[in-house]
Structure formats: C-alpha cells, structure tokens
Amino acid sequence: MNKLLKDNSYSQPLLLNGVKTETEFSGQQVESKFDSCAQKSKSRDGGYTIIESLVAMIVVSVLMIAIAPVMAFSVATRVQARRVELATQAAKTYIDALRTGAIKFGVSGSGFPIPAPAGKLADARVPASFGETYCVDMDGGGCTVISGSKDFYVQGAWLNQDTSITGGDPTSKGYQLLVRVYRADSFAPGVTLNPTPQAKKQSVVGLGDPTMPVVEMSTEIPASGNPSYKSIFDRLNKKP
C-alpha cells in the first residue's frame, strides 16, 4: 500500500513536467513560424533602388553599343553573300542567252557584248548606261535602278583575234566573253562606275561597292553551227 502511494506521488510531477515541456516546445514552434513569416514579408518588400536600376541600364547600354556594330556587319556580309549568289545566276542566264541565240547582234537594247580592245579582254570599257546592258529581273517587278532592288544589269565584252571578222558580228566565228554583273543601284543617279574594274575586286564582306561589278567572269562562246571545241581550236590557231 505504501509502495503504491509512493508511486502515485511521483506520477503527478512527471505529468506536469511533460505538459510544461510540450507547451514550451509548442511556443517555440509558434515563435519560429512567426519569425519566418516576418522574414518572408520583409523579403517581399525588398527591391532594386533607383541607383541600382540606373547602373543596370548603363551596363546593358554599354553592352549593346559594343555588340551592335558586330551584328550590323554580320547582317551586311550575309546580304552581300546573297547578292553575289544572285549575280552569279544572272551571269549564267546571260551566257545561256548568248549561246542559244536569244540575244542577237545588231538588236538595239538587247545587251549584246561590246568589242574589247585587241588582246586585252579585261580592259573593256564599263557601260555608259544601263541601256548598254542586259537586265535580269530577279524580283518580278520589272527592271529598276533603286537601292535594295534584286535586279541585275549584265555587261558583256567579246574578243576574237581573227581580223577577218567584219561588221562587228563575232557570232559566226565564236569569241571569248567577259561578263560583268552590276547591281541595280549601280546606275542610280549620282553613282559613277569605276572606269577600271580590273584594277580592283569587289569586296565579299560588308555591303559592297555599287561602283564595282558584283561578279566578273569569262567564258567561251562557240561559233554558231560549229561544235564548241572546233570553234575554240580555230580561234586559238589564229594569230593577231
């Protein structure tokens, strides 16, 4: 009996201590949650100051100023590369028209090649106007001379050392052909073509030079009615 009383007398303080400990722990949890909520509300209220925003804007502006020229140069080079590709197609179109007889000698405004100086095909003069050239309409809107147009003007020059050619018509004997392809705005008002294009080559980077041919190439046009190899053989055997 005494033993039971002793056990009961010790059980009450233990229960009270447990309740007290649990209450203190719960209070600490509430305080910690309150502190975390307060910190979150403070972090939401925080932000950039005006000075910090101005500094960020200045940094972005400096970076854009540094990158902008590189981006512009890259775009210009891509445009010029595309222009060279289209000009090459225009040159091939002109050559095919000569070989098939679509461009005929003596027809005004047809763009038939002009005669080059004897022995100097590359020294052929530049066209005085776009009326001496053959227009290749790349955009379907007609031939124009405005900037940004995809049209091209092709000039041809022929050379044959055979002095028996009369009347300036080389089609019966064949000839060497020089092709120069100019962009549309090369003939715009205020633009003067470079008189010696053989001394300088068109740049393949940047926006290019409108006073110079975009593409320049040479080939052989066989005599009408003769195989091309026979025409070349006969022409090479002729001495000036």
PDB file of N, CA and C in Angstrom, residues 74-144:
ATOM      1  N   SER A  74      27.705  41.699 -89.564  1.00  0.00           N
ATOM      2  CA  SER A  74      27.342  40.321 -89.895  1.00  0.00           C
ATOM      3  C   SER A  74      26.151  40.286 -90.843  1.00  0.00           C
ATOM      4  N   VAL A  75      25.149  41.116 -90.584  1.00  0.00           N
ATOM      5  CA  VAL A  75      23.970  41.163 -91.456  1.00  0.00           C
ATOM      6  C   VAL A  75      24.349  41.670 -92.846  1.00  0.00           C
ATOM      7  N   ALA A  76      25.200  42.718 -92.896  1.00  0.00           N
ATOM      8  CA  ALA A  76      25.628  43.265 -94.184  1.00  0.00           C
ATOM      9  C   ALA A  76      26.399  42.232 -94.998  1.00  0.00           C
ATOM     10  N   THR A  77      27.251  41.477 -94.343  1.00  0.00           N
ATOM     11  CA  THR A  77      28.020  40.443 -95.048  1.00  0.00           C
ATOM     12  C   THR A  77      27.103  39.357 -95.590  1.00  0.00           C
ATOM     13  N   ARG A  78      26.089  39.004 -94.810  1.00  0.00           N
ATOM     14  CA  ARG A  78      25.135  37.990 -95.271  1.00  0.00           C
ATOM     15  C   ARG A  78      24.353  38.503 -96.487  1.00  0.00           C
ATOM     16  N   VAL A  79      23.991  39.783 -96.473  1.00  0.00           N
ATOM     17  CA  VAL A  79      23.278  40.369 -97.620  1.00  0.00           C
ATOM     18  C   VAL A  79      24.170  40.364 -98.858  1.00  0.00           C
ATOM     19  N   GLN A  80      25.443  40.719 -98.685  1.00  0.00           N
ATOM     20  CA  GLN A  80      26.368  40.746 -99.815  1.00  0.00           C
ATOM     21  C   GLN A  80      26.601  39.343-100.374  1.00  0.00           C
ATOM     22  N   ALA A  81      26.692  38.351 -99.495  1.00  0.00           N
ATOM     23  CA  ALA A  81      26.874  36.970 -99.957  1.00  0.00           C
ATOM     24  C   ALA A  81      25.674  36.514-100.787  1.00  0.00           C
ATOM     25  N   ARG A  82      24.493  36.884-100.348  1.00  0.00           N
ATOM     26  CA  ARG A  82      23.291  36.543-101.112  1.00  0.00           C
ATOM     27  C   ARG A  82      23.277  37.281-102.449  1.00  0.00           C
ATOM     28  N   ARG A  83      23.740  38.530-102.468  1.00  0.00           N
ATOM     29  CA  ARG A  83      23.805  39.310-103.704  1.00  0.00           C
ATOM     30  C   ARG A  83      24.772  38.669-104.702  1.00  0.00           C
ATOM     31  N   VAL A  84      25.906  38.197-104.217  1.00  0.00           N
ATOM     32  CA  VAL A  84      26.874  37.534-105.101  1.00  0.00           C
ATOM     33  C   VAL A  84      26.266  36.269-105.692  1.00  0.00           C
ATOM     34  N   GLU A  85      25.529  35.540-104.890  1.00  0.00           N
ATOM     35  CA  GLU A  85      24.888  34.312-105.382  1.00  0.00           C
ATOM     36  C   GLU A  85      23.888  34.618-106.493  1.00  0.00           C
ATOM     37  N   LEU A  86      23.057  35.647-106.299  1.00  0.00           N
ATOM     38  CA  LEU A  86      22.077  36.014-107.317  1.00  0.00           C
ATOM     39  C   LEU A  86      22.757  36.573-108.564  1.00  0.00           C
ATOM     40  N   ALA A  87      23.839  37.341-108.378  1.00  0.00           N
ATOM     41  CA  ALA A  87      24.570  37.890-109.522  1.00  0.00           C
ATOM     42  C   ALA A  87      25.196  36.780-110.360  1.00  0.00           C
ATOM     43  N   THR A  88      25.664  35.735-109.707  1.00  0.00           N
ATOM     44  CA  THR A  88      26.219  34.583-110.441  1.00  0.00           C
ATOM     45  C   THR A  88      25.135  33.916-111.289  1.00  0.00           C
ATOM     46  N   GLN A  89      23.941  33.798-110.735  1.00  0.00           N
ATOM     47  CA  GLN A  89      22.828  33.242-111.513  1.00  0.00           C
ATOM     48  C   GLN A  89      22.489  34.139-112.705  1.00  0.00           C
ATOM     49  N   ALA A  90      22.554  35.456-112.498  1.00  0.00           N
ATOM     50  CA  ALA A  90      22.282  36.394-113.600  1.00  0.00           C
ATOM     51  C   ALA A  90      23.324  36.250-114.700  1.00  0.00           C
ATOM     52  N   ALA A  91      24.602  36.085-114.332  1.00  0.00           N
ATOM     53  CA  ALA A  91      25.664  35.903-115.326  1.00  0.00           C
ATOM     54  C   ALA A  91      25.438  34.633-116.134  1.00  0.00           C
ATOM     55  N   LYS A  92      25.056  33.555-115.479  1.00  0.00           N
ATOM     56  CA  LYS A  92      24.795  32.303-116.186  1.00  0.00           C
ATOM     57  C   LYS A  92      23.598  32.431-117.132  1.00  0.00           C
ATOM     58  N   THR A  93      22.592  33.185-116.702  1.00  0.00           N
ATOM     59  CA  THR A  93      21.433  33.425-117.563  1.00  0.00           C
ATOM     60  C   THR A  93      21.845  34.169-118.827  1.00  0.00           C
ATOM     61  N   TYR A  94      22.708  35.159-118.671  1.00  0.00           N
ATOM     62  CA  TYR A  94      23.193  35.945-119.816  1.00  0.00           C
ATOM     63  C   TYR A  94      24.011  35.074-120.771  1.00  0.00           C
ATOM     64  N   ILE A  95      24.880  34.248-120.226  1.00  0.00           N
ATOM     65  CA  ILE A  95      25.722  33.373-121.054  1.00  0.00           C
ATOM     66  C   ILE A  95      24.853  32.382-121.834  1.00  0.00           C
ATOM     67  N   ASP A  96      23.868  31.806-121.159  1.00  0.00           N
ATOM     68  CA  ASP A  96      22.974  30.864-121.837  1.00  0.00           C
ATOM     69  C   ASP A  96      22.194  31.552-122.955  1.00  0.00           C
ATOM     70  N   ALA A  97      21.800  32.811-122.728  1.00  0.00           N
ATOM     71  CA  ALA A  97      21.050  33.541-123.758  1.00  0.00           C
ATOM     72  C   ALA A  97      21.917  33.792-124.988  1.00  0.00           C
ATOM     73  N   LEU A  98      23.203  34.040-124.789  1.00  0.00           N
ATOM     74  CA  LEU A  98      24.108  34.234-125.922  1.00  0.00           C
ATOM     75  C   LEU A  98      24.337  32.927-126.673  1.00  0.00           C
ATOM     76  N   ARG A  99      24.506  31.854-125.946  1.00  0.00           N
ATOM     77  CA  ARG A  99      24.780  30.567-126.587  1.00  0.00           C
ATOM     78  C   ARG A  99      23.581  30.047-127.376  1.00  0.00           C
ATOM     79  N   THR A 100      22.395  30.339-126.910  1.00  0.00           N
ATOM     80  CA  THR A 100      21.200  29.865-127.608  1.00  0.00           C
ATOM     81  C   THR A 100      20.720  30.845-128.676  1.00  0.00           C
ATOM     82  N   GLY A 101      21.354  32.004-128.757  1.00  0.00           N
ATOM     83  CA  GLY A 101      20.949  32.978-129.761  1.00  0.00           C
ATOM     84  C   GLY A 101      19.782  33.847-129.354  1.00  0.00           C
ATOM     85  N   ALA A 102      19.392  33.800-128.089  1.00  0.00           N
ATOM     86  CA  ALA A 102      18.282  34.640-127.623  1.00  0.00           C
ATOM     87  C   ALA A 102      18.664  36.115-127.644  1.00  0.00           C
ATOM     88  N   ILE A 103      19.941  36.400-127.427  1.00  0.00           N
ATOM     89  CA  ILE A 103      20.459  37.767-127.547  1.00  0.00           C
ATOM     90  C   ILE A 103      21.175  37.859-128.891  1.00  0.00           C
ATOM     91  N   LYS A 104      20.685  38.709-129.749  1.00  0.00           N
ATOM     92  CA  LYS A 104      21.194  38.765-131.125  1.00  0.00           C
ATOM     93  C   LYS A 104      22.000  40.038-131.362  1.00  0.00           C
ATOM     94  N   PHE A 105      22.960  39.905-132.241  1.00  0.00           N
ATOM     95  CA  PHE A 105      23.783  41.045-132.632  1.00  0.00           C
ATOM     96  C   PHE A 105      22.954  42.020-133.469  1.00  0.00           C
ATOM     97  N   GLY A 106      23.172  43.308-133.245  1.00  0.00           N
ATOM     98  CA  GLY A 106      22.507  44.338-134.047  1.00  0.00           C
ATOM     99  C   GLY A 106      21.162  44.755-133.544  1.00  0.00           C
ATOM    100  N   VAL A 107      20.636  44.115-132.498  1.00  0.00           N
ATOM    101  CA  VAL A 107      19.335  44.492-131.943  1.00  0.00           C
ATOM    102  C   VAL A 107      19.561  45.529-130.850  1.00  0.00           C
ATOM    103  N   SER A 108      19.005  46.711-131.022  1.00  0.00           N
ATOM    104  CA  SER A 108      19.215  47.785-130.064  1.00  0.00           C
ATOM    105  C   SER A 108      18.620  47.433-128.696  1.00  0.00           C
ATOM    106  N   GLY A 109      19.418  47.663-127.675  1.00  0.00           N
ATOM    107  CA  GLY A 109      18.943  47.412-126.310  1.00  0.00           C
ATOM    108  C   GLY A 109      18.933  45.949-125.909  1.00  0.00           C
ATOM    109  N   SER A 110      19.502  45.070-126.740  1.00  0.00           N
ATOM    110  CA  SER A 110      19.490  43.635-126.411  1.00  0.00           C
ATOM    111  C   SER A 110      20.564  43.263-125.408  1.00  0.00           C
ATOM    112  N   GLY A 111      21.582  44.119-125.263  1.00  0.00           N
ATOM    113  CA  GLY A 111      22.668  43.807-124.346  1.00  0.00           C
ATOM    114  C   GLY A 111      23.731  42.927-124.944  1.00  0.00           C
ATOM    115  N   PHE A 112      23.825  42.922-126.286  1.00  0.00           N
ATOM    116  CA  PHE A 112      24.865  42.121-126.934  1.00  0.00           C
ATOM    117  C   PHE A 112      26.239  42.652-126.524  1.00  0.00           C
ATOM    118  N   PRO A 113      27.231  41.764-126.364  1.00  0.00           N
ATOM    119  CA  PRO A 113      28.556  42.200-125.897  1.00  0.00           C
ATOM    120  C   PRO A 113      29.187  43.256-126.797  1.00  0.00           C
ATOM    121  N   ILE A 114      29.945  44.146-126.175  1.00  0.00           N
ATOM    122  CA  ILE A 114      30.680  45.161-126.916  1.00  0.00           C
ATOM    123  C   ILE A 114      32.062  44.608-127.254  1.00  0.00           C
ATOM    124  N   PRO A 115      32.709  45.102-128.296  1.00  0.00           N
ATOM    125  CA  PRO A 115      34.068  44.621-128.619  1.00  0.00           C
ATOM    126  C   PRO A 115      35.086  45.140-127.599  1.00  0.00           C
ATOM    127  N   ALA A 116      36.004  44.277-127.216  1.00  0.00           N
ATOM    128  CA  ALA A 116      37.066  44.639-126.273  1.00  0.00           C
ATOM    129  C   ALA A 116      38.301  45.060-127.051  1.00  0.00           C
ATOM    130  N   PRO A 117      39.221  45.810-126.420  1.00  0.00           N
ATOM    131  CA  PRO A 117      40.469  46.165-127.099  1.00  0.00           C
ATOM    132  C   PRO A 117      41.232  44.916-127.523  1.00  0.00           C
ATOM    133  N   ALA A 118      41.953  45.022-128.625  1.00  0.00           N
ATOM    134  CA  ALA A 118      42.678  43.865-129.167  1.00  0.00           C
ATOM    135  C   ALA A 118      43.657  43.310-128.143  1.00  0.00           C
ATOM    136  N   GLY A 119      43.488  42.045-127.837  1.00  0.00           N
ATOM    137  CA  GLY A 119      44.399  41.363-126.929  1.00  0.00           C
ATOM    138  C   GLY A 119      44.197  41.658-125.466  1.00  0.00           C
ATOM    139  N   LYS A 120      43.202  42.492-125.112  1.00  0.00           N
ATOM    140  CA  LYS A 120      43.000  42.879-123.715  1.00  0.00           C
ATOM    141  C   LYS A 120      41.517  42.818-123.373  1.00  0.00           C
ATOM    142  N   LEU A 121      41.041  41.621-123.147  1.00  0.00           N
ATOM    143  CA  LEU A 121      39.625  41.433-122.830  1.00  0.00           C
ATOM    144  C   LEU A 121      39.240  42.130-121.533  1.00  0.00           C
ATOM    145  N   ALA A 122      40.119  42.086-120.536  1.00  0.00           N
ATOM    146  CA  ALA A 122      39.812  42.671-119.230  1.00  0.00           C
ATOM    147  C   ALA A 122      39.753  44.184-119.275  1.00  0.00           C
ATOM    148  N   ASP A 123      40.307  44.789-120.335  1.00  0.00           N
ATOM    149  CA  ASP A 123      40.327  46.252-120.436  1.00  0.00           C
ATOM    150  C   ASP A 123      39.106  46.813-121.138  1.00  0.00           C
ATOM    151  N   ALA A 124      38.103  46.007-121.349  1.00  0.00           N
ATOM    152  CA  ALA A 124      36.875  46.505-121.981  1.00  0.00           C
ATOM    153  C   ALA A 124      36.274  47.611-121.131  1.00  0.00           C
ATOM    154  N   ARG A 125      35.769  48.634-121.792  1.00  0.00           N
ATOM    155  CA  ARG A 125      35.225  49.788-121.058  1.00  0.00           C
ATOM    156  C   ARG A 125      33.962  49.383-120.291  1.00  0.00           C
ATOM    157  N   VAL A 126      33.659  50.161-119.266  1.00  0.00           N
ATOM    158  CA  VAL A 126      32.447  49.922-118.486  1.00  0.00           C
ATOM    159  C   VAL A 126      31.255  50.495-119.245  1.00  0.00           C
ATOM    160  N   PRO A 127      30.048  50.055-118.972  1.00  0.00           N
ATOM    161  CA  PRO A 127      28.879  50.577-119.695  1.00  0.00           C
ATOM    162  C   PRO A 127      28.625  52.041-119.367  1.00  0.00           C
ATOM    163  N   ALA A 128      28.249  52.806-120.380  1.00  0.00           N
ATOM    164  CA  ALA A 128      27.943  54.223-120.175  1.00  0.00           C
ATOM    165  C   ALA A 128      26.598  54.404-119.474  1.00  0.00           C
ATOM    166  N   SER A 129      25.690  53.454-119.654  1.00  0.00           N
ATOM    167  CA  SER A 129      24.375  53.498-119.008  1.00  0.00           C
ATOM    168  C   SER A 129      23.822  52.081-118.964  1.00  0.00           C
ATOM    169  N   PHE A 130      22.715  51.931-118.264  1.00  0.00           N
ATOM    170  CA  PHE A 130      22.121  50.590-118.180  1.00  0.00           C
ATOM    171  C   PHE A 130      21.500  50.180-119.503  1.00  0.00           C
ATOM    172  N   GLY A 131      21.368  51.125-120.450  1.00  0.00           N
ATOM    173  CA  GLY A 131      20.846  50.784-121.765  1.00  0.00           C
ATOM    174  C   GLY A 131      21.794  49.914-122.567  1.00  0.00           C
ATOM    175  N   GLU A 132      23.071  49.873-122.189  1.00  0.00           N
ATOM    176  CA  GLU A 132      24.041  49.026-122.878  1.00  0.00           C
ATOM    177  C   GLU A 132      24.171  47.652-122.226  1.00  0.00           C
ATOM    178  N   THR A 133      23.336  47.359-121.286  1.00  0.00           N
ATOM    179  CA  THR A 133      23.441  46.101-120.549  1.00  0.00           C
ATOM    180  C   THR A 133      22.204  45.235-120.778  1.00  0.00           C
ATOM    181  N   TYR A 134      22.291  44.043-120.249  1.00  0.00           N
ATOM    182  CA  TYR A 134      21.177  43.090-120.313  1.00  0.00           C
ATOM    183  C   TYR A 134      20.608  42.960-118.903  1.00  0.00           C
ATOM    184  N   CYS A 135      19.339  43.288-118.734  1.00  0.00           N
ATOM    185  CA  CYS A 135      18.727  43.274-117.403  1.00  0.00           C
ATOM    186  C   CYS A 135      18.187  41.885-117.067  1.00  0.00           C
ATOM    187  N   VAL A 136      18.479  41.449-115.868  1.00  0.00           N
ATOM    188  CA  VAL A 136      17.926  40.196-115.342  1.00  0.00           C
ATOM    189  C   VAL A 136      17.037  40.570-114.160  1.00  0.00           C
ATOM    190  N   ASP A 137      15.727  40.417-114.352  1.00  0.00           N
ATOM    191  CA  ASP A 137      14.737  40.787-113.339  1.00  0.00           C
ATOM    192  C   ASP A 137      14.597  39.648-112.340  1.00  0.00           C
ATOM    193  N   MET A 138      15.122  39.852-111.143  1.00  0.00           N
ATOM    194  CA  MET A 138      15.112  38.790-110.133  1.00  0.00           C
ATOM    195  C   MET A 138      13.887  38.831-109.213  1.00  0.00           C
ATOM    196  N   ASP A 139      13.208  39.977-109.138  1.00  0.00           N
ATOM    197  CA  ASP A 139      12.084  40.089-108.211  1.00  0.00           C
ATOM    198  C   ASP A 139      10.731  40.124-108.909  1.00  0.00           C
ATOM    199  N   GLY A 140      10.727  40.097-110.235  1.00  0.00           N
ATOM    200  CA  GLY A 140       9.465  40.060-110.965  1.00  0.00           C
ATOM    201  C   GLY A 140       8.741  41.388-111.046  1.00  0.00           C
ATOM    202  N   GLY A 141       9.352  42.458-110.575  1.00  0.00           N
ATOM    203  CA  GLY A 141       8.696  43.766-110.590  1.00  0.00           C
ATOM    204  C   GLY A 141       9.195  44.681-111.677  1.00  0.00           C
ATOM    205  N   GLY A 142       9.886  44.132-112.657  1.00  0.00           N
ATOM    206  CA  GLY A 142      10.450  44.965-113.709  1.00  0.00           C
ATOM    207  C   GLY A 142      11.822  45.481-113.319  1.00  0.00           C
ATOM    208  N   CYS A 143      12.583  45.910-114.311  1.00  0.00           N
ATOM    209  CA  CYS A 143      13.945  46.382-114.068  1.00  0.00           C
ATOM    210  C   CYS A 143      13.927  47.797-113.515  1.00  0.00           C
ATOM    211  N   THR A 144      14.571  47.998-112.402  1.00  0.00           N
ATOM    212  CA  THR A 144      14.660  49.311-111.770  1.00  0.00           C
ATOM    213  C   THR A 144      16.109  49.581-111.375  1.00  0.00           C
TER     214      THR A 144
END
